[in-house]
Short mmCIF file of C-alpha atoms and ligand atoms in Angstrom, two decimals:
data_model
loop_
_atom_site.label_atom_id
_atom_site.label_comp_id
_atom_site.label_asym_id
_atom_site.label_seq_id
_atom_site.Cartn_x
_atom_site.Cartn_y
_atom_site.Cartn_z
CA UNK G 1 -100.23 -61.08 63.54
CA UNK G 2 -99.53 -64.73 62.94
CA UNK G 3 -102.34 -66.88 65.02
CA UNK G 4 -102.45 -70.49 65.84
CA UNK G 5 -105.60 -72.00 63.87
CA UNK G 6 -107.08 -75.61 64.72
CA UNK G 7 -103.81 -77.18 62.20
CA UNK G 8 -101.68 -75.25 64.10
CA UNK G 9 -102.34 -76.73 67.68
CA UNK G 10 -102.89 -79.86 65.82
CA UNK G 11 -99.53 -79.88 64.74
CA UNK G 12 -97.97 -78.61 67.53
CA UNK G 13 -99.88 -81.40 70.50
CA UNK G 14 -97.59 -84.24 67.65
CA UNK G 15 -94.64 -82.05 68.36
CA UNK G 16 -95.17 -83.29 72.34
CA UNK G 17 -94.61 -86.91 72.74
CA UNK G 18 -96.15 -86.62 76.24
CA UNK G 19 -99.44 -85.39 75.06
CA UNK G 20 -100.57 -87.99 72.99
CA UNK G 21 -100.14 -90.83 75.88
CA UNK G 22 -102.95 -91.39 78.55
CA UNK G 23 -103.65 -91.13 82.06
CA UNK G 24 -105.52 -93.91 84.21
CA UNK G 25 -107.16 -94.94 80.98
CA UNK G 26 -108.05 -91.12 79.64
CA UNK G 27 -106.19 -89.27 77.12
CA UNK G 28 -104.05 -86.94 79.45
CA UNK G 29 -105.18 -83.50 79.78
CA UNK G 30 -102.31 -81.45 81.14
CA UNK G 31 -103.10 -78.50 82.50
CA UNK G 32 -99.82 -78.31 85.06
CA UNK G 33 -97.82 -75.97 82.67
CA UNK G 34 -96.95 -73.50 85.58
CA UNK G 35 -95.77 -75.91 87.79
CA UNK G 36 -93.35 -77.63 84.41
CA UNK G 37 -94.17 -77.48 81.05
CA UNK G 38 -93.88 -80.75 78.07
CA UNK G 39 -91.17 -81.14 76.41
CA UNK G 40 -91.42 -81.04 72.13
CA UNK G 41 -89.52 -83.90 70.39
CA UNK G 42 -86.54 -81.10 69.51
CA UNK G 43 -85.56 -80.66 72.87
CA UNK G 44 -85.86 -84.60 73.74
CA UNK G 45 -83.44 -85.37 70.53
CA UNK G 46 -81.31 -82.55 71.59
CA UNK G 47 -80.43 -84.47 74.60
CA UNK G 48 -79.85 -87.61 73.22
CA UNK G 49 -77.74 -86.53 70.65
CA UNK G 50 -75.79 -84.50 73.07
CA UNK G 51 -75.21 -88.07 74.52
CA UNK G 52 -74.85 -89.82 72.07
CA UNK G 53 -72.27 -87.47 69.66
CA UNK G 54 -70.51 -85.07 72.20
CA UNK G 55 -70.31 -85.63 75.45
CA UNK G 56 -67.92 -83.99 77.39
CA UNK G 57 -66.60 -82.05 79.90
CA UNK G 58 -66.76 -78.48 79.12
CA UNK G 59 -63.64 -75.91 79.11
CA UNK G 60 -61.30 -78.83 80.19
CA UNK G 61 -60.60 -80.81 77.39
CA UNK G 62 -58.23 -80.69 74.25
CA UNK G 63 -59.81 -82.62 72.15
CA UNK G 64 -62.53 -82.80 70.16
CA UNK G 65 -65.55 -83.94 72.16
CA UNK G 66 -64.81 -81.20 74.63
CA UNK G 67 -64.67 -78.51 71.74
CA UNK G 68 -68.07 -79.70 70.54
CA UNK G 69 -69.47 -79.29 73.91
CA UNK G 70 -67.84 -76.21 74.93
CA UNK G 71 -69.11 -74.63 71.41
CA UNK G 72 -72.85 -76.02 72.26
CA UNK G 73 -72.42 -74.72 76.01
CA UNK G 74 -71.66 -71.34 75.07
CA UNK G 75 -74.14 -71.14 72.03
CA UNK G 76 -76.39 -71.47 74.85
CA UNK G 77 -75.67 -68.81 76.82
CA UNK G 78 -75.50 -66.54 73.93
CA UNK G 79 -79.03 -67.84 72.79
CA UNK G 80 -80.09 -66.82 76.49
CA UNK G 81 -78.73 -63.62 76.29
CA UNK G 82 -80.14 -62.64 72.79
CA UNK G 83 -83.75 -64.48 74.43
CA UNK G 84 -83.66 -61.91 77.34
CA UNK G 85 -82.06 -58.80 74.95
CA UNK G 86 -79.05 -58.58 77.16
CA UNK G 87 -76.20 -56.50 76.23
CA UNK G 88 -73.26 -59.44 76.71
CA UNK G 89 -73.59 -62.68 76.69
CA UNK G 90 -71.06 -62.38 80.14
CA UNK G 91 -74.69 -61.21 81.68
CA UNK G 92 -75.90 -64.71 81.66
CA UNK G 93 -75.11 -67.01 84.28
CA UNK G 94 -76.36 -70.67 84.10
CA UNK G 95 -78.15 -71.58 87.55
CA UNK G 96 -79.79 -75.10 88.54
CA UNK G 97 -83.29 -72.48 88.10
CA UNK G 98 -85.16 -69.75 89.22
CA UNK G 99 -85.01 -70.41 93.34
CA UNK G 100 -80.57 -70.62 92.66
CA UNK G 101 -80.75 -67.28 90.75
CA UNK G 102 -82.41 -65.46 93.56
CA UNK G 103 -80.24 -67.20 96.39
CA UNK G 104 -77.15 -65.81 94.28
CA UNK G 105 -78.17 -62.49 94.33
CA UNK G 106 -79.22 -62.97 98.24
CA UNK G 107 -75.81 -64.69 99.02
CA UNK G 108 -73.69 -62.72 96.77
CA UNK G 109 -75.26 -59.14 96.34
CA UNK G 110 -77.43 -58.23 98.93
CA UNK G 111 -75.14 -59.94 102.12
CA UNK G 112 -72.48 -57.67 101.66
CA UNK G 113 -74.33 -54.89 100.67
CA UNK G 114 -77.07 -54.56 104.07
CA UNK G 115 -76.94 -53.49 107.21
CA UNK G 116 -79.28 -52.85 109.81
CA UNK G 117 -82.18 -50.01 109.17
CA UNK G 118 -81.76 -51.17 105.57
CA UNK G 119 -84.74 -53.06 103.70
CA UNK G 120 -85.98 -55.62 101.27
CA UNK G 121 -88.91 -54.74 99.66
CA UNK G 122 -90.97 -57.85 98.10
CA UNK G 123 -94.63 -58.07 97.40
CA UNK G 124 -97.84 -60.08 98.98
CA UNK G 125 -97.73 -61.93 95.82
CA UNK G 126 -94.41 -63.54 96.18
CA UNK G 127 -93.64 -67.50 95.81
CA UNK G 128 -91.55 -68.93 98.76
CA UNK G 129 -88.59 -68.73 96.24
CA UNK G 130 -89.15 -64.90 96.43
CA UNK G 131 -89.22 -64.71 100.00
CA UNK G 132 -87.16 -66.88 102.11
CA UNK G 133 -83.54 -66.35 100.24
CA UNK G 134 -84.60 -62.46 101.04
CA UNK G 135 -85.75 -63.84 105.18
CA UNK G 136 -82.21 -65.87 105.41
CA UNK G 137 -79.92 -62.58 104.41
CA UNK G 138 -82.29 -60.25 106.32
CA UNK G 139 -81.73 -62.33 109.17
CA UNK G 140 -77.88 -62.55 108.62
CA UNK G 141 -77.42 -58.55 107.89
CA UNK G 142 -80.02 -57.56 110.31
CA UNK G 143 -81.58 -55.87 107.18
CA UNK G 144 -86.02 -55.64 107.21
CA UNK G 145 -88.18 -57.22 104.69
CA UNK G 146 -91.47 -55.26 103.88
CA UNK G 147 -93.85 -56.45 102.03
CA UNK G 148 -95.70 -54.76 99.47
CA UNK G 149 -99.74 -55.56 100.13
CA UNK G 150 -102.48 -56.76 97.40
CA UNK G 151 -105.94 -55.78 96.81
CA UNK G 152 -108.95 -58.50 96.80
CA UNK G 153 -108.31 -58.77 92.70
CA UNK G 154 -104.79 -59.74 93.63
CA UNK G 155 -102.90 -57.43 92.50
CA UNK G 156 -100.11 -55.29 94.01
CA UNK G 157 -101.40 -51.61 95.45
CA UNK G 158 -99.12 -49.14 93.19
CA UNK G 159 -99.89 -46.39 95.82
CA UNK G 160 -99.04 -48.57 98.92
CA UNK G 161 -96.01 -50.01 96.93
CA UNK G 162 -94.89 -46.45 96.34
CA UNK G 163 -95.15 -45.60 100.24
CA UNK G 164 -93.09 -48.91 101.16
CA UNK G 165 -90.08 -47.43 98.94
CA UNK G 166 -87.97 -45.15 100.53
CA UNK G 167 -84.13 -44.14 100.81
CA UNK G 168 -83.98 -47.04 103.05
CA UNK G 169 -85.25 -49.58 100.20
CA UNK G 170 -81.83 -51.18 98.86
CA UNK G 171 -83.51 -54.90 97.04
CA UNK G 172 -86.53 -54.24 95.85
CA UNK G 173 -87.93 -58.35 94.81
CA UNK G 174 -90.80 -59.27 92.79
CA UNK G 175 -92.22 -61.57 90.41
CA UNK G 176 -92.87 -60.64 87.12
CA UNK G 177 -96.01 -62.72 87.08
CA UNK G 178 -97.71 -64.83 90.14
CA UNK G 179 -97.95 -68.55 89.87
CA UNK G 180 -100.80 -68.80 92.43
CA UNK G 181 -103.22 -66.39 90.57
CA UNK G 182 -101.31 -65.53 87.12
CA UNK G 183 -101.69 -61.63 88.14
CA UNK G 184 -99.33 -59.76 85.71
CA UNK G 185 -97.19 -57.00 87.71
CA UNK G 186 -96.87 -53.94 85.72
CA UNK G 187 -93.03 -54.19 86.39
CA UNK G 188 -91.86 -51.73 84.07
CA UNK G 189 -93.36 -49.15 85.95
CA UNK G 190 -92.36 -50.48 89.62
CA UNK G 191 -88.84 -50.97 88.28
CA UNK G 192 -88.43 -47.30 87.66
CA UNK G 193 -89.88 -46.24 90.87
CA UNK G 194 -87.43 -48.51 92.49
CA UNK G 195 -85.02 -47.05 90.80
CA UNK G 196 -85.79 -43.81 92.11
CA UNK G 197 -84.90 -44.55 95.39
CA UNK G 198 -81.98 -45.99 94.16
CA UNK G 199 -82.99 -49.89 94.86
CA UNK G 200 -81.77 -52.68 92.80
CA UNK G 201 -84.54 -54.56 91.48
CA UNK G 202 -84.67 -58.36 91.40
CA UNK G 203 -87.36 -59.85 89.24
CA UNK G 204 -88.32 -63.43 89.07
CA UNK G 205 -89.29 -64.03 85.83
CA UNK G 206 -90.20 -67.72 86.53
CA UNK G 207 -94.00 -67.50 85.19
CA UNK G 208 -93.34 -64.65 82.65
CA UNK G 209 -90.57 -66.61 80.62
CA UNK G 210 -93.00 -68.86 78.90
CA UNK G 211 -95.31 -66.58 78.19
CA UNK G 212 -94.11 -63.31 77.08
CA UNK G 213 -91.08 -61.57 75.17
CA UNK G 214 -88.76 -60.35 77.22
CA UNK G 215 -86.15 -57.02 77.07
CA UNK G 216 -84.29 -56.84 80.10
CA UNK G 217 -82.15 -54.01 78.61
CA UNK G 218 -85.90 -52.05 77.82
CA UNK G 219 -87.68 -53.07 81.35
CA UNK G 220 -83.62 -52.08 83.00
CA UNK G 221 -84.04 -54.62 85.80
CA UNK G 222 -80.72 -55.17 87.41
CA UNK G 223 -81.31 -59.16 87.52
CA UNK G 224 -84.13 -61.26 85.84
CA UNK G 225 -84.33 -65.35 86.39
CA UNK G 226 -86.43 -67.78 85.01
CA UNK G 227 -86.18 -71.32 85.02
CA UNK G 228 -85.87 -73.82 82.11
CA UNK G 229 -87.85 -76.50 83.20
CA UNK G 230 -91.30 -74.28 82.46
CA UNK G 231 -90.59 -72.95 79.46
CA UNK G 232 -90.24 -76.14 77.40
CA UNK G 233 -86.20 -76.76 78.51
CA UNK G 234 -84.91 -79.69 80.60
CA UNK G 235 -85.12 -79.71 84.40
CA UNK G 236 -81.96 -78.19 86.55
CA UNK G 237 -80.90 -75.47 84.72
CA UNK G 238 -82.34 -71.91 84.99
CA UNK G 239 -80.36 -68.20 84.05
CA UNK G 240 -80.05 -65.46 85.84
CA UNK G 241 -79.20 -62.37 83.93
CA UNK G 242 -77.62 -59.51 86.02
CA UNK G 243 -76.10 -56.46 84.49
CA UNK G 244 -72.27 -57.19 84.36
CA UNK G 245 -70.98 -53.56 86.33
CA UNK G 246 -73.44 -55.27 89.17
CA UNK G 247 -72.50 -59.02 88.30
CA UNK G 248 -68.55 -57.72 88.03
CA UNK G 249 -68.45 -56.57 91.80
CA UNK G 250 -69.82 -58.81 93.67
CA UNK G 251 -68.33 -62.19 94.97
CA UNK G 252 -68.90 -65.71 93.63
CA UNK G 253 -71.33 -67.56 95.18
CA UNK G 254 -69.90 -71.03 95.21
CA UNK G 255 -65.95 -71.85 95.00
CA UNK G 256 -64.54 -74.94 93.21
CA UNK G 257 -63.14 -76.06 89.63
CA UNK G 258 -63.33 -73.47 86.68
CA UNK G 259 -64.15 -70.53 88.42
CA UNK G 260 -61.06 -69.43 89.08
CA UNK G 261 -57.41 -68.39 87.27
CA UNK G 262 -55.17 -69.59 89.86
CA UNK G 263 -55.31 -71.43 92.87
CA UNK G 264 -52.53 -71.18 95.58
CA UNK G 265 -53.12 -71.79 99.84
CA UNK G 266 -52.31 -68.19 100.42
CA UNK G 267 -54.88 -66.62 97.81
CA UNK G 268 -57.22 -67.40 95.17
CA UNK G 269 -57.84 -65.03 91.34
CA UNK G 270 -61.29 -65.99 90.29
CA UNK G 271 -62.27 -65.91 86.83
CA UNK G 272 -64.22 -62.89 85.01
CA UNK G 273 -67.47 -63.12 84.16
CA UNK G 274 -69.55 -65.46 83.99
CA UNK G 275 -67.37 -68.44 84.76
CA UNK G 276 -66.58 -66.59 88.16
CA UNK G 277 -70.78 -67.85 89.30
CA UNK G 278 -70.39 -71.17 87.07
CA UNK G 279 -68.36 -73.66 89.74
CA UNK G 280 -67.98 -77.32 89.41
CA UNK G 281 -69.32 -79.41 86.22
CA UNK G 282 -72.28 -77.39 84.99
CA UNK G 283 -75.63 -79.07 83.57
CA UNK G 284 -74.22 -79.12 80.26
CA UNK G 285 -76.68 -81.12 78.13
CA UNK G 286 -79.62 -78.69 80.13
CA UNK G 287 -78.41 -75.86 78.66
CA UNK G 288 -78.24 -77.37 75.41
CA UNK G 289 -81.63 -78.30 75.56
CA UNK G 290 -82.87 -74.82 76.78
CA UNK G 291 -81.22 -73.35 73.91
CA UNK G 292 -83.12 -75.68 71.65
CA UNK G 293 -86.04 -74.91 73.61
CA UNK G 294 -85.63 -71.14 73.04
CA UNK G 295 -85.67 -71.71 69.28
CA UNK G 296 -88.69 -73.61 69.26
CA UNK G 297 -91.09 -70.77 71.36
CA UNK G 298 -89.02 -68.13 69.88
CA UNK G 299 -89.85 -69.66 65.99
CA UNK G 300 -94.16 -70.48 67.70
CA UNK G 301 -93.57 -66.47 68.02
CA UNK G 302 -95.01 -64.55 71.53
CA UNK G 303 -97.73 -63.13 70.12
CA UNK G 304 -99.31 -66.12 68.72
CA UNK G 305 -98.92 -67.82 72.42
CA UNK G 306 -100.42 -65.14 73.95
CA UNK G 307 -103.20 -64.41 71.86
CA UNK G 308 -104.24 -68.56 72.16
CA UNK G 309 -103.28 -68.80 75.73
CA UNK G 310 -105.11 -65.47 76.46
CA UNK G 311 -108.55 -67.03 74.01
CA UNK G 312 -107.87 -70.26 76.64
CA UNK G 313 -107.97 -67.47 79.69
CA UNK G 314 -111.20 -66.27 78.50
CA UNK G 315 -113.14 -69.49 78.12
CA UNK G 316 -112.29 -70.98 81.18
CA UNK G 317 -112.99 -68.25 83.08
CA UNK G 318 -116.10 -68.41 81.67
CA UNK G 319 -116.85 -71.48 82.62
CA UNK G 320 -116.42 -71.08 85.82
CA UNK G 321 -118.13 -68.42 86.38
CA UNK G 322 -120.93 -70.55 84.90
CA UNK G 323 -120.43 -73.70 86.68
CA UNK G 324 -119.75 -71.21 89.85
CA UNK G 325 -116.71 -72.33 91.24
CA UNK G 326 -114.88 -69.50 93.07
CA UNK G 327 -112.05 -67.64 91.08
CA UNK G 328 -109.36 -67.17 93.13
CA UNK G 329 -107.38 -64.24 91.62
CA UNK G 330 -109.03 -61.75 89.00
CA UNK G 331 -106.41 -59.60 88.30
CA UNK G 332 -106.89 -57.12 85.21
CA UNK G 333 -104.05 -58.48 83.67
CA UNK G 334 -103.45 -61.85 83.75
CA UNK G 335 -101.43 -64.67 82.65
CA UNK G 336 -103.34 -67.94 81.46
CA UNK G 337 -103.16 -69.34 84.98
CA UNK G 338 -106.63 -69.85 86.75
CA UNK G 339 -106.85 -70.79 90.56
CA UNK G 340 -109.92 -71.66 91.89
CA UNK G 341 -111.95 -73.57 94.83
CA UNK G 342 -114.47 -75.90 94.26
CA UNK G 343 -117.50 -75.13 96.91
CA UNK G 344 -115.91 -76.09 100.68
CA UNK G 345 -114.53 -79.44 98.80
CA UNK G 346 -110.43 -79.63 99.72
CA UNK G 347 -108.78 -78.87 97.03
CA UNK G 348 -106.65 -82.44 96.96
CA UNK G 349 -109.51 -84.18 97.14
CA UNK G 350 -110.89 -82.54 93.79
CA UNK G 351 -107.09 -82.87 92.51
CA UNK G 352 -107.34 -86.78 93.11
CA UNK G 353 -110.58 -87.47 92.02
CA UNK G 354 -109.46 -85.12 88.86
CA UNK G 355 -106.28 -87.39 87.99
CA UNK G 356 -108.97 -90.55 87.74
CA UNK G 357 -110.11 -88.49 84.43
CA UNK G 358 -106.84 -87.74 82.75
CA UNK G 359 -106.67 -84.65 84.27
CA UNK G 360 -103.46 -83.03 85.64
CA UNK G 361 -103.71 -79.90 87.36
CA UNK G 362 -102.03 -78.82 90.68
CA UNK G 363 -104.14 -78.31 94.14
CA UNK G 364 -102.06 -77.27 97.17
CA UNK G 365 -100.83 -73.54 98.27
CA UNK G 366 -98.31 -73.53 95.44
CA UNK G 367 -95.40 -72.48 97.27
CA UNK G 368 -97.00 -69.32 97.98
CA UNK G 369 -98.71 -70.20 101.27
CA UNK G 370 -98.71 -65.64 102.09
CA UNK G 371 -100.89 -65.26 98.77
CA UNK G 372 -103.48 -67.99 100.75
CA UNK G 373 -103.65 -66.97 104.04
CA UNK G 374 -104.37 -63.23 102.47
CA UNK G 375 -107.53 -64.84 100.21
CA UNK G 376 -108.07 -67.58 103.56
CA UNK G 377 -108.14 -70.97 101.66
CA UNK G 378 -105.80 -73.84 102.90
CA UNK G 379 -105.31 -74.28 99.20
CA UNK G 380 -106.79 -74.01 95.38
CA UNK G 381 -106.85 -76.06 92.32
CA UNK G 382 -105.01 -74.50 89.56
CA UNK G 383 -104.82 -75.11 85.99
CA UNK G 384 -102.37 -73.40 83.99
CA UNK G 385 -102.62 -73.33 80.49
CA UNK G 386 -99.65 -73.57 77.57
CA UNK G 387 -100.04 -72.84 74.11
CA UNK G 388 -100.89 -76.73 73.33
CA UNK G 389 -103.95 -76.85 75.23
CA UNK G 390 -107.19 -76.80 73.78
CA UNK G 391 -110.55 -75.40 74.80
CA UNK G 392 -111.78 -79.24 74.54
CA UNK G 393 -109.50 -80.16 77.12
CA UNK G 394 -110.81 -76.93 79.30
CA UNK G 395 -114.24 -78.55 78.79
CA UNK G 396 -112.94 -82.19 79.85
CA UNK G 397 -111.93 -80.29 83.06
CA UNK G 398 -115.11 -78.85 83.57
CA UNK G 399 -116.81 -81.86 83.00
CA UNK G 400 -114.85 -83.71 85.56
CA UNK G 401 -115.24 -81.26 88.09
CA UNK G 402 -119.55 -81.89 87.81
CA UNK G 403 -118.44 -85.31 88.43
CA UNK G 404 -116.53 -84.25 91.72
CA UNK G 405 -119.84 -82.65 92.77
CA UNK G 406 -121.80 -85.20 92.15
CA UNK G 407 -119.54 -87.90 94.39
CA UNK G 408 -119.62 -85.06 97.05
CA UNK G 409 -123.23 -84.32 97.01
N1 C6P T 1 -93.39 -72.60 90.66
C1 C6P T 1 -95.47 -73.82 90.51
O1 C6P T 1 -96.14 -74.85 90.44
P1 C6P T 1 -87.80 -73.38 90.32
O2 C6P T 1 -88.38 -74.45 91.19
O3 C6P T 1 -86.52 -72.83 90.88
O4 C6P T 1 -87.69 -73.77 88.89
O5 C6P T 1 -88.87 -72.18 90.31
C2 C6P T 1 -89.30 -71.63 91.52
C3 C6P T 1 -90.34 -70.61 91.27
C4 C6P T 1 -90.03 -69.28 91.50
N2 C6P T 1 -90.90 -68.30 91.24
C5 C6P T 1 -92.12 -68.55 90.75
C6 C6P T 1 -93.04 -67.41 90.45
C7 C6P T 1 -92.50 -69.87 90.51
O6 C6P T 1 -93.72 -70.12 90.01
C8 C6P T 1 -91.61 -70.93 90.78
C9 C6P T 1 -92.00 -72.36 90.61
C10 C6P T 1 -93.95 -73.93 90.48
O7 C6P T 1 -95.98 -72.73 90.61
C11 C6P T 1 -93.43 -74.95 91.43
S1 C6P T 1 -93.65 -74.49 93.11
#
C-alpha cells in the first residue's frame, strides 16, 4: 500500500496555496476540512484557464469556444460517473451540492410517489440537509418521517433501525458518514435491508466523498450526493447520482433553457437524461474544476488518505483524552472528524480565542442541531482533518486550547 511519508505531506501542503499563508500573525492551521476543504494549485489554474481560453456557454454555441466548453463540461460528468463507478454517465446530474441533490429527490421522487400512512425513514445522525427537504415533502404528501435512534457512541442502533423499516418505509435517508461526530454508517448493510422492504435509499455522501472510494453500483444505493466544495472542487457545484430507470421516471425539478426538446404554450417534451435535471446556465467552470479535483485525490490514491487521516484520528484522540477534554462522538468506525467540548467553556468562545492562534476549526451545532440535543451540548468544537494536516498542527491545537484554559481559569 502506497503511504504518505514526511516528503509526501511536505509536498503536498506546496500543492495548497492557502496553507502556506498565515492567520492573525500564526501560520494557519486549518483544521475546517468538513465544513470545505483547500483548494491545490490544479484546481485554482483549472479555473483560470477555463476563463481565460474557453469560456462559453455550454450546448448553445456553434463555434469553437462553446465546443471547448461543452467537451470540458461533459468530461466532467463522465469523470464523476467513473469517480462514483456508475453505470452511465446519464446517472450524473450536476447540482449547486449536496443540500440541491437531496431537495431533487424530495421535490422530484418522493412528492409524487407518498401518500399518507407512508414513511421516510432517516437517522438521529442526520445534518439539517438530511432532514428538512424530507419534513417539507412529508408535510406536502402527508407522508411520516421516523427517525432511526443512536446509541451514546453515536452510532445508529442496527436492531432499532431494522424495527423502524417496514412495508410502509418508501425513502429510506441517511448519511454515509456524520459531520458532527465523523461516525461511519455501515451503509452497505442498511442499504440492503432497505431494500428488503422495498425502500429507495438516499445516501448523502457529503462527508464520505473526500475520504473514501466509492462504488455506487457495489453499495446499489438508488441516489448518492456529495458536494464539490469538500472534496478539494470549487464551491456551487455538487452531483447527485441516481440510477437512470429511477432518474428516467420521475419529473424535472426545475423548468427553463436546455432542458427541454420543444417548447410550445400547449405542451412542453423535456430532454432525456441528464439535461432533463440540468436547467438554465449550469456552473460550468465548477464542474471543470471538480473534475480536476477528482484527478488529483483519485492520483493521492484512498488508501493512502485514509491510512494518514486515520494515523491523524488516532493522535488526536489521544490527546484529548490526555488533556481531558470531552469527546463528543466515539463511534467504532470513524472518519477523521473529532468533536469535542472544552470543560463548561462555550464552544465559540474557545473557537474565537482559537482563531487568535492560527487555528481554524468550527464550534457551533454544525447543522445538525438533533445530533446535540441527543448528547445535550448547545454546541462542540470540531476539527476535521484532510490528508494535508500534520500531527504538528494537531499539537498547535492542543497547545492553544491550554491557553484557553488558562484565560478561563
Ligand atoms: N456540512 C459542515 O461543516 P452543502 O452545503 O450542500 O455542500 O452540504 C450540506 C451537507 C450535507 N450533508 C452533510 C453530512 C454535510 O456535512 C453537509 C455540509 C458542513 O459540516 C457545512 S454545514
Amino acid at each position: 500500500m502506497k503511504i504518505l511519508n514526511d516528503t509526501d505531506i511536505a509536498r503536498i501542503r506546496g500543492e495548497f496555496p492557502i496553507l502556506n499563508t498565515v492567520a492573525k500573525g500564526h501560520p494557519l492551521v486549518y483544521l475546517d476540512n468538513a465544513n470545505t476543504s483547500q483548494k491545490p494549485q490544479c484546481v485554482i489554474n483549472a479555473l483560470k484557464d477555463y476563463y481565460e481560453r474557453y469560456n462559453a456557454n455550454i450546448y448553445r454555441g456553434l463555434y469553437e469556444l462553446s465546443e471547448l466548453a461543452t467537451a470540458a463540461y461533459e468530461g466532467a460528468r463522465h469523470r464523476a460517473a467513473q469517480f462514483l463507478n456508475a453505470a452511465d454517465d446519464c446517472e450524473i446530474i450536476f447540482v449547486k451540492g449536496t443540500t440541491e441533490a437531496i431537495n431533487l429527490v424530495a421535490q422530484s421522487y418522493a412528492r409524487p410517489l407518498l401518500k399518507p400512512g407512508d414513511e421516510v425513514l432517516i437517522t438521529a445522525l442526520e445534518h439539517h440537509s438530511n432532514i428538512v427537504p424530507w419534513q417539507i415533502v412529508c408535510q406536502q404528501t402527508g407522508a411520516t418521517l421516523r427517525v432511526a435512534p443512536i446509541n451514546l457512541q453515536g452510532e445508529v442502533i442496527q436492531d432499532a433501525y431494522e424495527k423502524c423499516l417496514s412495508e410502509k418505509t418508501k425513502i429510506v435517508a441517511m448519511g454515509h458518514i456524520s459531520n458532527a461526530l465523523g461516525t461511519i454508517n455501515p451503509i452497505a448493510a442498511m442499504i440492503t435491508k432497505a431494500h428488503a422492504v422495498g425502500a429507495v435509499t438516499v445516501i448523502d455522501g457529503a462527508q464520505a466523498a473526500p475520504h473514501t472510494a466509492l462504488d455506487v453500483q457495489a453499495l446499489n444505493c438508488d441516489f448518492y450526493a456529495f458536494s464539490s466544495h469538500k472534496i478539494y472542487g470549487p464551491t456551487g457545484i455538487g452531483v447527485l447520482y441516481g440510477k437512470k430507470a429511477l432518474l428516467d421516471a420521475m419529473p424535472p425539478y426545475q423548468g427553463g433553457g436546455e432542458m427541454i426538446k420543444s417548447v410550445t404554450f400547449e405542451k412542453t417534451i423535456y430532454q432525456d437524461l441528464p439535461l432533463k435535471f440540468e436547467a438554465g446556465t449550469q456552473h460550468i467552470e465548477g464542474a471543470i474544476g471538480l473534475k480536476v479535483a477528482l484527478d488529483y485525490v483519485t492520483q493521492i490514491g484512498f488508501e493512502a488518505i485514509h491510512q494518514h487521516e486515520h494515523e491523524l484520528l488516532i493522535y488526536a484522540t489521544q490527546l484529548a483524552h490526555e488533556h481531558k477534554v470531552r469527546i463528543i462522538g466515539e463511534a467504532k468506525e470513524k472518519a477523521s472528524i473529532l468533536s469535542f467540548t472544552l470543560d463548561n467553556i462555550h464552544a465559540h468562545d474557545v473557537g474565537t480565542i482559537l482563531s487568535h492562534y492560527g487555528v481554524a476549526v468550527r464550534a457551533g451545532h454544525h447543522c445538525a442541531m438533533p445530533v446535540m440535543e441527543f448528547f445535550q451540548v448547545p454546541a462542540t468544537l470540531r476539527a476535521s482533518f484532510a490528508f494535508y494536516n500534520t500531527k504538528a498542527e494537531i499539537d498547535t491545537l492542543f497547545n492553544a486550547l491550554q491557553k484557553v484554559r488558562e484565560i478561563f481559569k
